[in-house]
mmCIF file of C-alpha atoms in Angstrom:
data_model
loop_
_atom_site.group_PDB
_atom_site.id
_atom_site.type_symbol
_atom_site.label_atom_id
_atom_site.label_comp_id
_atom_site.label_asym_id
_atom_site.label_seq_id
_atom_site.Cartn_x
_atom_site.Cartn_y
_atom_site.Cartn_z
ATOM 1 C CA MET Y 1 -15.455 -13.979 20.215
ATOM 2 C CA SER Y 2 -12.897 -11.200 20.736
ATOM 3 C CA LYS Y 3 -9.288 -12.185 21.208
ATOM 4 C CA PRO Y 4 -7.709 -10.919 24.428
ATOM 5 C CA GLY Y 5 -5.390 -7.973 24.334
ATOM 6 C CA ILE Y 6 -6.933 -6.138 21.370
ATOM 7 C CA HIS Y 7 -8.841 -2.874 21.664
ATOM 8 C CA TRP Y 8 -11.224 -3.585 18.786
ATOM 9 C CA PRO Y 9 -12.939 -0.158 18.545
ATOM 10 C CA VAL Y 10 -9.531 1.472 17.941
ATOM 11 C CA VAL Y 11 -8.505 -1.243 15.474
ATOM 12 C CA LEU Y 12 -11.804 -0.934 13.585
ATOM 13 C CA LEU Y 13 -11.585 2.850 13.284
ATOM 14 C CA CYS Y 14 -7.978 2.661 12.096
ATOM 15 C CA PHE Y 15 -8.958 -0.048 9.604
ATOM 16 C CA LEU Y 16 -11.776 2.168 8.275
ATOM 17 C CA ALA Y 17 -9.412 5.122 7.934
ATOM 18 C CA VAL Y 18 -7.012 3.001 5.887
ATOM 19 C CA LEU Y 19 -9.944 1.546 3.907
ATOM 20 C CA LEU Y 20 -11.021 5.054 2.882
ATOM 21 C CA ASP Y 21 -7.374 5.730 1.999
ATOM 22 C CA GLY Y 22 -7.522 2.741 -0.378
ATOM 23 C CA PHE Y 23 -10.878 3.838 -1.811
ATOM 24 C CA ASP Y 24 -9.529 7.328 -2.498
ATOM 25 C CA THR Y 25 -6.590 5.873 -4.442
ATOM 26 C CA ALA Y 26 -8.961 3.601 -6.367
ATOM 27 C CA ALA Y 27 -11.267 6.545 -7.130
ATOM 28 C CA LEU Y 28 -8.492 8.274 -9.045
ATOM 29 C CA SER Y 29 -7.712 5.062 -10.906
ATOM 30 C CA PHE Y 30 -11.218 4.134 -12.059
ATOM 31 C CA THR Y 31 -12.240 7.687 -12.988
ATOM 32 C CA ILE Y 32 -9.331 8.196 -15.412
ATOM 33 C CA PRO Y 33 -11.026 6.539 -18.434
ATOM 34 C CA THR Y 34 -14.145 8.676 -17.896
ATOM 35 C CA LEU Y 35 -12.175 11.881 -17.267
ATOM 36 C CA SER Y 36 -10.069 11.158 -20.353
ATOM 37 C CA HIS Y 37 -13.252 11.058 -22.441
ATOM 38 C CA GLU Y 38 -14.817 14.108 -20.756
ATOM 39 C CA TRP Y 39 -11.685 16.227 -21.044
ATOM 40 C CA GLY Y 40 -10.793 15.044 -24.544
ATOM 41 C CA THR Y 41 -7.338 14.029 -23.271
ATOM 42 C CA ALA Y 42 -5.355 10.806 -23.669
ATOM 43 C CA PRO Y 43 -5.254 8.610 -20.529
ATOM 44 C CA ALA Y 44 -1.453 8.961 -20.413
ATOM 45 C CA ALA Y 45 -1.917 12.680 -19.672
ATOM 46 C CA PHE Y 46 -3.179 11.706 -16.199
ATOM 47 C CA THR Y 47 0.243 10.352 -15.275
ATOM 48 C CA LEU Y 48 1.040 13.664 -13.521
ATOM 49 C CA PRO Y 49 -1.766 13.499 -10.898
ATOM 50 C CA LEU Y 50 -1.066 9.796 -10.354
ATOM 51 C CA VAL Y 51 2.625 10.424 -9.746
ATOM 52 C CA LEU Y 52 2.082 13.516 -7.587
ATOM 53 C CA THR Y 53 -0.415 11.610 -5.426
ATOM 54 C CA ASN Y 54 2.265 9.049 -4.673
ATOM 55 C CA ILE Y 55 4.936 11.702 -4.116
ATOM 56 C CA GLY Y 56 2.645 13.211 -1.500
ATOM 57 C CA VAL Y 57 2.212 9.780 0.095
ATOM 58 C CA VAL Y 58 5.994 9.278 0.311
ATOM 59 C CA VAL Y 59 6.417 12.659 1.995
ATOM 60 C CA GLY Y 60 3.577 11.781 4.374
ATOM 61 C CA TYR Y 61 5.171 8.428 5.192
ATOM 62 C CA LEU Y 62 8.526 9.975 5.998
ATOM 63 C CA ALA Y 63 6.889 12.767 7.994
ATOM 64 C CA ALA Y 64 4.678 10.384 9.986
ATOM 65 C CA GLY Y 65 7.523 9.113 12.159
ATOM 66 C CA TYR Y 66 8.816 12.628 12.888
ATOM 67 C CA VAL Y 67 5.345 13.995 13.613
ATOM 68 C CA GLY Y 68 4.354 10.894 15.595
ATOM 69 C CA ALA Y 69 7.317 11.388 17.927
ATOM 70 C CA ARG Y 70 5.992 14.837 18.813
ATOM 71 C CA MET Y 71 2.190 14.511 18.688
ATOM 72 C CA LYS Y 72 -0.476 12.206 20.049
ATOM 73 C CA ALA Y 73 -0.963 9.176 17.824
ATOM 74 C CA ARG Y 74 -4.691 9.903 17.506
ATOM 75 C CA SER Y 75 -3.897 13.465 16.425
ATOM 76 C CA VAL Y 76 -1.660 12.235 13.592
ATOM 77 C CA VAL Y 77 -4.369 9.870 12.321
ATOM 78 C CA LEU Y 78 -7.057 12.546 12.535
ATOM 79 C CA THR Y 79 -4.838 15.108 10.805
ATOM 80 C CA GLY Y 80 -4.122 12.716 7.947
ATOM 81 C CA VAL Y 81 -7.799 11.835 7.495
ATOM 82 C CA LEU Y 82 -8.865 15.485 7.528
ATOM 83 C CA ILE Y 83 -6.183 16.520 5.025
ATOM 84 C CA PHE Y 84 -7.003 13.872 2.438
ATOM 85 C CA ALA Y 85 -10.752 14.317 2.967
ATOM 86 C CA ALA Y 86 -10.632 18.087 2.420
ATOM 87 C CA ALA Y 87 -8.293 17.781 -0.572
ATOM 88 C CA THR Y 88 -10.530 15.146 -2.185
ATOM 89 C CA VAL Y 89 -13.612 17.350 -1.782
ATOM 90 C CA LEU Y 90 -11.608 20.188 -3.328
ATOM 91 C CA THR Y 91 -10.739 17.867 -6.223
ATOM 92 C CA ALA Y 92 -14.453 17.348 -6.855
ATOM 93 C CA VAL Y 93 -15.036 21.110 -6.780
ATOM 94 C CA ILE Y 94 -12.344 21.916 -9.386
ATOM 95 C CA LEU Y 95 -12.961 19.063 -11.855
ATOM 96 C CA HIS Y 96 -15.165 21.225 -14.066
ATOM 97 C CA LEU Y 97 -12.153 23.464 -14.754
ATOM 98 C CA LYS Y 98 -10.532 20.606 -16.725
ATOM 99 C CA SER Y 99 -7.135 21.897 -15.604
ATOM 100 C CA MET Y 100 -4.499 19.189 -15.259
ATOM 101 C CA PRO Y 101 -2.113 21.347 -13.135
ATOM 102 C CA VAL Y 102 -4.885 22.223 -10.654
ATOM 103 C CA PHE Y 103 -6.083 18.628 -10.560
ATOM 104 C CA ALA Y 104 -2.509 17.412 -9.944
ATOM 105 C CA ALA Y 105 -2.003 19.982 -7.160
ATOM 106 C CA THR Y 106 -5.085 18.819 -5.241
ATOM 107 C CA ARG Y 107 -3.903 15.226 -5.610
ATOM 108 C CA LEU Y 108 -0.480 16.119 -4.201
ATOM 109 C CA VAL Y 109 -2.142 17.472 -1.041
ATOM 110 C CA THR Y 110 -4.402 14.421 -0.939
ATOM 111 C CA GLY Y 111 -1.306 12.221 -0.997
ATOM 112 C CA LEU Y 112 0.216 14.049 1.974
ATOM 113 C CA GLY Y 113 -2.831 13.185 4.065
ATOM 114 C CA LEU Y 114 -2.948 9.599 2.810
ATOM 115 C CA GLY Y 115 0.723 9.161 3.718
ATOM 116 C CA LEU Y 116 0.072 10.060 7.351
ATOM 117 C CA VAL Y 117 -2.871 7.694 7.805
ATOM 118 C CA LEU Y 118 -1.392 4.208 7.323
ATOM 119 C CA PRO Y 119 1.730 4.384 9.527
ATOM 120 C CA ALA Y 120 -0.059 6.392 12.213
ATOM 121 C CA GLY Y 121 -3.094 4.094 12.069
ATOM 122 C CA VAL Y 122 -0.971 0.964 12.428
ATOM 123 C CA ALA Y 123 0.996 2.566 15.270
ATOM 124 C CA LEU Y 124 -2.166 3.593 17.118
ATOM 125 C CA ALA Y 125 -3.881 0.218 16.679
ATOM 126 C CA THR Y 126 -0.838 -1.806 17.761
ATOM 127 C CA LYS Y 127 -0.278 0.516 20.726
ATOM 128 C CA HIS Y 128 -3.677 -0.632 22.010
ATOM 129 C CA SER Y 129 -2.890 -4.323 21.487
ATOM 130 C CA ALA Y 130 -0.954 -6.861 23.520
ATOM 131 C CA GLU Y 131 2.566 -7.657 22.303
ATOM 132 C CA GLY Y 132 1.573 -11.080 20.991
ATOM 133 C CA ARG Y 133 -1.307 -9.633 18.945
ATOM 134 C CA ARG Y 134 0.489 -6.735 17.281
ATOM 135 C CA GLU Y 135 1.475 -8.591 14.107
ATOM 136 C CA LEU Y 136 -2.139 -9.698 13.589
ATOM 137 C CA VAL Y 137 -3.412 -6.162 14.200
ATOM 138 C CA SER Y 138 -0.820 -4.670 11.850
ATOM 139 C CA VAL Y 139 -1.862 -6.977 9.000
ATOM 140 C CA ALA Y 140 -5.561 -6.370 9.728
ATOM 141 C CA VAL Y 141 -5.222 -2.577 9.555
ATOM 142 C CA THR Y 142 -2.999 -2.731 6.462
ATOM 143 C CA LEU Y 143 -5.593 -4.880 4.679
ATOM 144 C CA GLY Y 144 -7.805 -1.800 4.707
ATOM 145 C CA LEU Y 145 -5.905 -0.545 1.643
ATOM 146 C CA ALA Y 146 -6.850 -3.561 -0.461
ATOM 147 C CA SER Y 147 -10.386 -3.549 0.972
ATOM 148 C CA GLY Y 148 -10.909 0.087 0.002
ATOM 149 C CA SER Y 149 -9.550 -0.496 -3.492
ATOM 150 C CA SER Y 150 -11.831 -3.524 -3.827
ATOM 151 C CA LEU Y 151 -14.883 -1.454 -2.903
ATOM 152 C CA GLY Y 152 -13.851 1.109 -5.496
ATOM 153 C CA GLY Y 153 -13.490 -1.576 -8.124
ATOM 154 C CA PHE Y 154 -16.863 -3.187 -7.476
ATOM 155 C CA PHE Y 155 -18.875 0.003 -7.147
ATOM 156 C CA GLY Y 156 -16.803 2.366 -9.282
ATOM 157 C CA GLY Y 157 -18.729 1.727 -12.497
ATOM 158 C CA LYS Y 158 -22.108 2.171 -10.782
ATOM 159 C CA LEU Y 159 -20.948 5.347 -9.036
ATOM 160 C CA LEU Y 160 -19.651 6.821 -12.269
ATOM 161 C CA HIS Y 161 -22.970 6.047 -13.942
ATOM 162 C CA SER Y 162 -25.104 7.455 -11.120
ATOM 163 C CA VAL Y 163 -23.153 10.457 -9.779
ATOM 164 C CA GLY Y 164 -20.424 11.116 -12.359
ATOM 165 C CA SER Y 165 -16.713 11.617 -11.822
ATOM 166 C CA ALA Y 166 -17.144 14.683 -9.584
ATOM 167 C CA GLY Y 167 -19.684 12.799 -7.461
ATOM 168 C CA VAL Y 168 -17.178 9.989 -6.936
ATOM 169 C CA PHE Y 169 -14.672 12.431 -5.449
ATOM 170 C CA TYR Y 170 -17.359 14.057 -3.291
ATOM 171 C CA ILE Y 171 -18.181 10.634 -1.812
ATOM 172 C CA ALA Y 172 -14.483 9.807 -1.399
ATOM 173 C CA GLY Y 173 -14.010 13.088 0.497
ATOM 174 C CA LEU Y 174 -17.168 13.349 2.588
ATOM 175 C CA ALA Y 175 -16.997 9.775 3.948
ATOM 176 C CA PRO Y 176 -13.652 10.345 5.734
ATOM 177 C CA LEU Y 177 -14.917 13.663 7.111
ATOM 178 C CA LEU Y 178 -17.744 11.728 8.770
ATOM 179 C CA LEU Y 179 -15.285 9.103 10.010
ATOM 180 C CA ALA Y 180 -13.031 11.826 11.454
ATOM 181 C CA ALA Y 181 -15.962 13.124 13.518
ATOM 182 C CA VAL Y 182 -16.529 9.623 14.959
ATOM 183 C CA MET Y 183 -12.814 9.122 15.592
ATOM 184 C CA ALA Y 184 -12.559 12.418 17.445
ATOM 185 C CA VAL Y 185 -15.173 11.162 19.920
ATOM 186 C CA VAL Y 186 -14.214 7.474 20.218
ATOM 187 C CA LEU Y 187 -10.422 7.323 19.985
ATOM 188 C CA PRO Y 188 -8.752 7.489 23.410
ATOM 189 C CA ALA Y 189 -6.347 10.313 24.119
ATOM 190 C CA GLN Y 190 -2.655 9.410 24.129
ATOM 191 C CA GLU Y 191 0.363 11.204 25.512
ATOM 192 C CA PRO Y 192 3.376 9.489 23.917
ATOM 193 C CA VAL Y 193 6.721 10.575 25.294
ATOM 194 C CA VAL Y 194 9.796 10.018 23.131
ATOM 195 C CA ALA Y 195 13.086 9.882 24.998
ATOM 196 C CA THR Y 196 16.223 11.444 23.558
ATOM 197 C CA SER Y 197 17.830 7.990 23.378
ATOM 198 C CA ALA Y 198 14.881 6.720 21.353
ATOM 199 C CA LYS Y 199 15.332 9.560 18.881
ATOM 200 C CA GLN Y 200 18.995 8.614 18.534
ATOM 201 C CA GLU Y 201 18.115 4.973 17.913
ATOM 202 C CA ALA Y 202 15.660 6.100 15.225
ATOM 203 C CA LYS Y 203 18.478 7.419 13.008
ATOM 204 C CA VAL Y 204 18.577 5.848 9.553
ATOM 205 C CA SER Y 205 22.305 5.081 9.948
ATOM 206 C CA ARG Y 206 21.357 2.455 12.561
ATOM 207 C CA LEU Y 207 19.839 0.370 9.747
ATOM 208 C CA PHE Y 208 23.290 -0.100 8.225
ATOM 209 C CA GLY Y 209 25.059 -1.263 11.360
ATOM 210 C CA PRO Y 210 26.868 -4.604 11.769
ATOM 211 C CA GLY Y 211 24.844 -7.465 10.314
ATOM 212 C CA LEU Y 212 22.100 -5.176 8.962
ATOM 213 C CA ARG Y 213 23.679 -3.607 5.873
ATOM 214 C CA LEU Y 214 22.847 -6.437 3.440
ATOM 215 C CA PRO Y 215 19.369 -7.215 4.852
ATOM 216 C CA THR Y 216 18.473 -3.502 4.739
ATOM 217 C CA SER Y 217 19.628 -3.196 1.128
ATOM 218 C CA LEU Y 218 17.685 -6.304 0.083
ATOM 219 C CA ILE Y 219 14.458 -5.356 1.858
ATOM 220 C CA TRP Y 220 14.583 -1.823 0.429
ATOM 221 C CA ALA Y 221 15.047 -3.276 -3.060
ATOM 222 C CA PHE Y 222 12.222 -5.782 -2.498
ATOM 223 C CA SER Y 223 9.863 -3.059 -1.279
ATOM 224 C CA PHE Y 224 10.714 -0.714 -4.141
ATOM 225 C CA LEU Y 225 10.211 -3.385 -6.804
ATOM 226 C CA ILE Y 226 7.028 -4.968 -5.443
ATOM 227 C CA PHE Y 227 5.386 -1.546 -5.112
ATOM 228 C CA ILE Y 228 6.292 -0.674 -8.709
ATOM 229 C CA THR Y 229 4.177 -3.577 -9.910
ATOM 230 C CA ALA Y 230 1.414 -3.134 -7.324
ATOM 231 C CA TYR Y 231 0.806 0.499 -8.190
ATOM 232 C CA VAL Y 232 1.004 0.035 -11.936
ATOM 233 C CA LEU Y 233 -1.823 -2.467 -11.524
ATOM 234 C CA ILE Y 234 -3.823 -0.391 -9.029
ATOM 235 C CA SER Y 235 -3.420 2.831 -11.002
ATOM 236 C CA TRP Y 236 -3.774 1.596 -14.569
ATOM 237 C CA VAL Y 237 -5.768 -1.676 -14.626
ATOM 238 C CA PRO Y 238 -9.102 0.010 -15.498
ATOM 239 C CA THR Y 239 -7.389 1.918 -18.314
ATOM 240 C CA LEU Y 240 -5.447 -1.138 -19.513
ATOM 241 C CA LEU Y 241 -8.614 -3.215 -19.614
ATOM 242 C CA THR Y 242 -10.100 -0.828 -22.137
ATOM 243 C CA GLY Y 243 -7.256 -2.074 -24.345
ATOM 244 C CA TYR Y 244 -8.662 -5.565 -23.850
ATOM 245 C CA GLY Y 245 -11.993 -4.352 -25.232
ATOM 246 C CA PHE Y 246 -13.801 -3.506 -21.984
ATOM 247 C CA ALA Y 247 -16.146 -0.527 -21.774
ATOM 248 C CA ALA Y 248 -15.057 2.267 -19.413
ATOM 249 C CA GLY Y 249 -17.975 1.494 -17.067
ATOM 250 C CA LYS Y 250 -17.041 -2.194 -16.788
ATOM 251 C CA ALA Y 251 -13.264 -1.872 -16.580
ATOM 252 C CA PRO Y 252 -13.314 -1.091 -12.779
ATOM 253 C CA LEU Y 253 -14.362 -4.713 -12.196
ATOM 254 C CA GLY Y 254 -10.798 -5.674 -13.053
ATOM 255 C CA LEU Y 255 -9.596 -3.509 -10.163
ATOM 256 C CA ALA Y 256 -12.176 -5.157 -7.902
ATOM 257 C CA PHE Y 257 -10.893 -8.659 -8.679
ATOM 258 C CA LEU Y 258 -7.284 -7.499 -8.377
ATOM 259 C CA THR Y 259 -7.884 -6.101 -4.892
ATOM 260 C CA LEU Y 260 -10.096 -8.980 -3.758
ATOM 261 C CA GLY Y 261 -7.215 -11.270 -4.617
ATOM 262 C CA GLY Y 262 -5.017 -8.938 -2.581
ATOM 263 C CA ILE Y 263 -7.246 -9.313 0.473
ATOM 264 C CA ALA Y 264 -7.098 -13.102 0.114
ATOM 265 C CA GLY Y 265 -3.318 -12.906 -0.245
ATOM 266 C CA GLY Y 266 -2.990 -10.926 2.962
ATOM 267 C CA LEU Y 267 -5.144 -13.422 4.860
ATOM 268 C CA VAL Y 268 -3.227 -16.430 3.504
ATOM 269 C CA LEU Y 269 0.113 -14.779 4.271
ATOM 270 C CA ILE Y 270 -0.448 -14.959 8.045
ATOM 271 C CA PRO Y 271 -0.601 -18.775 8.434
ATOM 272 C CA LEU Y 272 1.831 -19.373 5.564
ATOM 273 C CA ALA Y 273 4.513 -17.163 7.114
ATOM 274 C CA ALA Y 274 4.009 -18.907 10.459
ATOM 275 C CA ARG Y 275 4.530 -22.262 8.752
ATOM 276 C CA ILE Y 276 7.453 -21.657 6.354
ATOM 277 C CA GLY Y 277 8.814 -18.270 7.460
ATOM 278 C CA ILE Y 278 8.104 -14.814 6.069
ATOM 279 C CA ALA Y 279 11.088 -14.745 3.692
ATOM 280 C CA ARG Y 280 10.088 -18.018 2.019
ATOM 281 C CA ALA Y 281 6.454 -16.895 1.868
ATOM 282 C CA LEU Y 282 7.641 -13.800 0.001
ATOM 283 C CA ILE Y 283 9.290 -16.057 -2.570
ATOM 284 C CA LEU Y 284 6.248 -18.247 -3.137
ATOM 285 C CA MET Y 285 3.365 -15.763 -3.182
ATOM 286 C CA PRO Y 286 4.846 -13.101 -5.509
ATOM 287 C CA ALA Y 287 5.805 -15.981 -7.839
ATOM 288 C CA ILE Y 288 2.108 -16.873 -8.073
ATOM 289 C CA GLY Y 289 1.322 -13.258 -8.908
ATOM 290 C CA ALA Y 290 4.027 -13.107 -11.596
ATOM 291 C CA VAL Y 291 2.755 -16.293 -13.278
ATOM 292 C CA CYS Y 292 -0.788 -14.880 -13.387
ATOM 293 C CA MET Y 293 0.443 -11.624 -14.913
ATOM 294 C CA VAL Y 294 2.404 -13.442 -17.619
ATOM 295 C CA LEU Y 295 -0.717 -15.460 -18.475
ATOM 296 C CA VAL Y 296 -2.826 -12.281 -18.656
ATOM 297 C CA ALA Y 297 -0.283 -10.788 -21.060
ATOM 298 C CA THR Y 298 0.368 -13.765 -23.309
ATOM 299 C CA VAL Y 299 -2.636 -16.124 -23.352
ATOM 300 C CA PRO Y 300 -5.951 -15.143 -24.987
ATOM 301 C CA VAL Y 301 -8.597 -15.815 -22.333
ATOM 302 C CA GLY Y 302 -12.256 -15.059 -21.808
ATOM 303 C CA GLU Y 303 -13.592 -12.351 -19.524
ATOM 304 C CA VAL Y 304 -14.158 -14.599 -16.501
ATOM 305 C CA LEU Y 305 -10.710 -16.210 -16.635
ATOM 306 C CA LEU Y 306 -9.105 -12.800 -17.134
ATOM 307 C CA PHE Y 307 -10.702 -11.575 -13.914
ATOM 308 C CA VAL Y 308 -9.581 -14.751 -12.106
ATOM 309 C CA LEU Y 309 -5.994 -14.212 -13.289
ATOM 310 C CA LEU Y 310 -6.116 -10.580 -12.146
ATOM 311 C CA ALA Y 311 -7.252 -11.832 -8.737
ATOM 312 C CA GLY Y 312 -4.250 -14.191 -8.759
ATOM 313 C CA ALA Y 313 -1.936 -11.301 -9.600
ATOM 314 C CA GLY Y 314 -3.364 -9.300 -6.706
ATOM 315 C CA PHE Y 315 -3.075 -12.350 -4.434
ATOM 316 C CA GLY Y 316 0.689 -12.582 -4.924
ATOM 317 C CA VAL Y 317 1.669 -8.950 -5.331
ATOM 318 C CA THR Y 318 -0.385 -7.597 -2.426
ATOM 319 C CA ALA Y 319 0.988 -10.328 -0.163
ATOM 320 C CA GLY Y 320 4.422 -8.968 -1.057
ATOM 321 C CA GLN Y 321 3.341 -5.431 -0.142
ATOM 322 C CA ILE Y 322 2.021 -6.477 3.246
ATOM 323 C CA GLY Y 323 4.756 -9.005 3.914
ATOM 324 C CA GLN Y 324 7.615 -6.574 3.414
ATOM 325 C CA LEU Y 325 6.519 -4.763 6.594
ATOM 326 C CA THR Y 326 6.363 -8.049 8.514
ATOM 327 C CA LEU Y 327 9.788 -8.956 7.142
ATOM 328 C CA ALA Y 328 11.175 -5.634 8.368
ATOM 329 C CA VAL Y 329 9.729 -6.308 11.826
ATOM 330 C CA SER Y 330 11.466 -9.696 11.882
ATOM 331 C CA ILE Y 331 14.849 -8.316 10.749
ATOM 332 C CA TYR Y 332 15.388 -5.250 12.925
ATOM 333 C CA PRO Y 333 16.005 -5.208 16.681
ATOM 334 C CA VAL Y 334 13.404 -3.517 18.850
ATOM 335 C CA ARG Y 335 15.239 -0.196 19.166
ATOM 336 C CA THR Y 336 15.534 0.324 15.392
ATOM 337 C CA ARG Y 337 12.343 -1.435 14.344
ATOM 338 C CA THR Y 338 10.128 1.618 13.872
ATOM 339 C CA THR Y 339 12.671 3.337 11.663
ATOM 340 C CA GLY Y 340 13.313 0.117 9.744
ATOM 341 C CA VAL Y 341 9.633 -0.469 9.038
ATOM 342 C CA GLY Y 342 9.038 3.187 8.152
ATOM 343 C CA TRP Y 343 11.883 3.374 5.664
ATOM 344 C CA ALA Y 344 10.987 0.057 4.062
ATOM 345 C CA ALA Y 345 7.467 1.406 3.553
ATOM 346 C CA ALA Y 346 8.833 4.684 2.191
ATOM 347 C CA LEU Y 347 11.051 2.881 -0.341
ATOM 348 C CA GLY Y 348 7.972 0.968 -1.401
ATOM 349 C CA ARG Y 349 6.080 4.181 -1.918
ATOM 350 C CA ILE Y 350 8.904 5.545 -4.049
ATOM 351 C CA GLY Y 351 8.299 2.492 -6.208
ATOM 352 C CA SER Y 352 4.646 3.534 -6.304
ATOM 353 C CA ILE Y 353 5.773 6.794 -7.915
ATOM 354 C CA VAL Y 354 8.074 5.193 -10.460
ATOM 355 C CA GLY Y 355 5.654 2.439 -11.511
ATOM 356 C CA PRO Y 356 2.633 4.497 -12.643
ATOM 357 C CA GLY Y 357 4.976 7.046 -14.240
ATOM 358 C CA VAL Y 358 6.727 4.423 -16.350
ATOM 359 C CA ALA Y 359 3.423 2.771 -17.272
ATOM 360 C CA GLY Y 360 2.040 6.147 -18.314
ATOM 361 C CA ALA Y 361 5.072 6.687 -20.537
ATOM 362 C CA LEU Y 362 4.547 3.265 -22.113
ATOM 363 C CA LEU Y 363 0.903 4.143 -22.754
ATOM 364 C CA ALA Y 364 2.007 7.375 -24.383
ATOM 365 C CA LEU Y 365 4.213 5.284 -26.715
ATOM 366 C CA ALA Y 366 1.035 3.449 -27.767
ATOM 367 C CA LEU Y 367 2.270 0.057 -26.541
ATOM 368 C CA SER Y 368 -0.443 -2.559 -26.186
ATOM 369 C CA ALA Y 369 -2.019 -3.305 -22.813
ATOM 370 C CA GLN Y 370 -0.651 -6.854 -23.019
ATOM 371 C CA THR Y 371 2.919 -5.616 -23.507
ATOM 372 C CA ILE Y 372 2.633 -3.255 -20.525
ATOM 373 C CA VAL Y 373 1.272 -6.031 -18.275
ATOM 374 C CA LEU Y 374 4.140 -8.320 -19.329
ATOM 375 C CA ALA Y 375 6.718 -5.600 -18.597
ATOM 376 C CA THR Y 376 5.091 -5.016 -15.208
ATOM 377 C CA ALA Y 377 5.834 -8.622 -14.218
ATOM 378 C CA VAL Y 378 9.602 -8.050 -14.479
ATOM 379 C CA PRO Y 379 10.029 -6.111 -11.178
ATOM 380 C CA VAL Y 380 8.208 -8.934 -9.346
ATOM 381 C CA LEU Y 381 10.720 -11.471 -10.661
ATOM 382 C CA VAL Y 382 13.647 -9.329 -9.463
ATOM 383 C CA ALA Y 383 11.916 -8.842 -6.089
ATOM 384 C CA ILE Y 384 11.653 -12.628 -5.746
ATOM 385 C CA GLY Y 385 15.439 -12.770 -6.197
ATOM 386 C CA CYS Y 386 15.797 -10.288 -3.316
ATOM 387 C CA ALA Y 387 13.549 -12.476 -1.151
ATOM 388 C CA VAL Y 388 15.747 -15.481 -1.973
ATOM 389 C CA GLY Y 389 18.773 -13.467 -0.830
ATOM 390 C CA LEU Y 390 17.025 -12.452 2.395
ATOM 391 C CA SER Y 391 16.052 -16.051 3.074
ATOM 392 C CA ARG Y 392 19.677 -17.153 2.709
ATOM 393 C CA VAL Y 393 20.951 -14.318 4.899
ATOM 394 C CA ARG Y 394 18.469 -15.214 7.632
ATOM 395 C CA ALA Y 395 19.377 -18.924 7.375
ATOM 396 C CA SER Y 396 23.087 -18.061 7.607
ATOM 397 C CA THR Y 397 22.452 -15.830 10.614
ATOM 398 C CA ARG Y 398 20.524 -18.576 12.393
ATOM 399 C CA LYS Y 399 23.306 -21.091 11.654
ATOM 400 C CA GLU Y 400 25.946 -18.734 13.082
ATOM 401 C CA ARG Y 401 23.816 -18.095 16.160
ATOM 402 C CA ASP Y 402 23.198 -21.817 16.730
ATOM 403 C CA GLY Y 403 26.919 -22.525 16.278
ATOM 404 C CA ALA Y 404 27.809 -19.860 18.834
ATOM 405 C CA LEU Y 405 25.376 -21.405 21.331
ATOM 406 C CA VAL Y 406 26.922 -24.865 20.835
ATOM 407 C CA ARG Y 407 30.451 -23.505 21.315
ATOM 408 C CA SER Y 408 29.414 -21.647 24.456
ATOM 409 C CA ARG Y 409 28.352 -24.943 26.006
#
């Protein structure tokens, strides 16, 4: 039964757009071992397209707020989908050239489109939802990323076997083109008007006003660190699993379990945050992910248990990714909330650039997969420390507010 106050067709289409965003990112990840073999190049050489994809996403994230203040929300979503769809099809067309610079350039453009889709999709879906349902809708749309990556992980090996690496990118590009055609017909037209005062309130300097400087610094650090780990895992797990003895066609299953755990983490985060608070939830769940990663790196386990531990890593780390946006919503006042959420997401995406780049450098140094996984757990531990700081700041703020209310009586 539908919950009141939610325009489900809009939410579903935005979810699907973000899902295809996640699948596109996964497609690059699970094709690297095959492309490495076909091109006669070490996997570490594909660090450039991985990093440039995420640079494009960061630029798209930062541009989404500016563009969204001047265009219809549906137009921003459609533009993002069309850009990453066309660039992904172009990637499939140029793969036979075996040119890393050309491949990296198409991925940069792909990233620009991907960066527009998530913030614009969340904004459009929540705009068509009642105030009390917007947090639920935001989490639901954001879960599309993990869902798309999970699909890529489960079907990546079969797709590579049946259609090859170029065929994977054709599918990843043509599917969003079809979705864009449906969205153009179904999505309602919007005419958002942004007042001058709203543009003033959207300035980044507002995030460092009285009482916000420390929370902003901590949430930016948390976002940056949690995304470092998340995108090392998303980008390199199939390649790292070949270091555990997996065949290139089977390694994508690791990505599938990682992202399935992420979906579960996002679903568990909703009731857990309601029960113990979002800051405390972001201490507990990333800690679970860190423990699983340490076990993957240090304890010899069988194939099944390895996949279970990867699911546990995704459970905790993905919850951190999703939760940092909810945490930003809870910290910032209404007038600065959009900017606060956007910049927290952008800092996370900068972490998504740094993480795969550093992991690629470690691969180039011929470090073992186990050592790289262990090193990848370190940013999560530091992020947990940031969440502890945020929890204490929020508790102190509540105590001061309660004290002021008592004195006023």
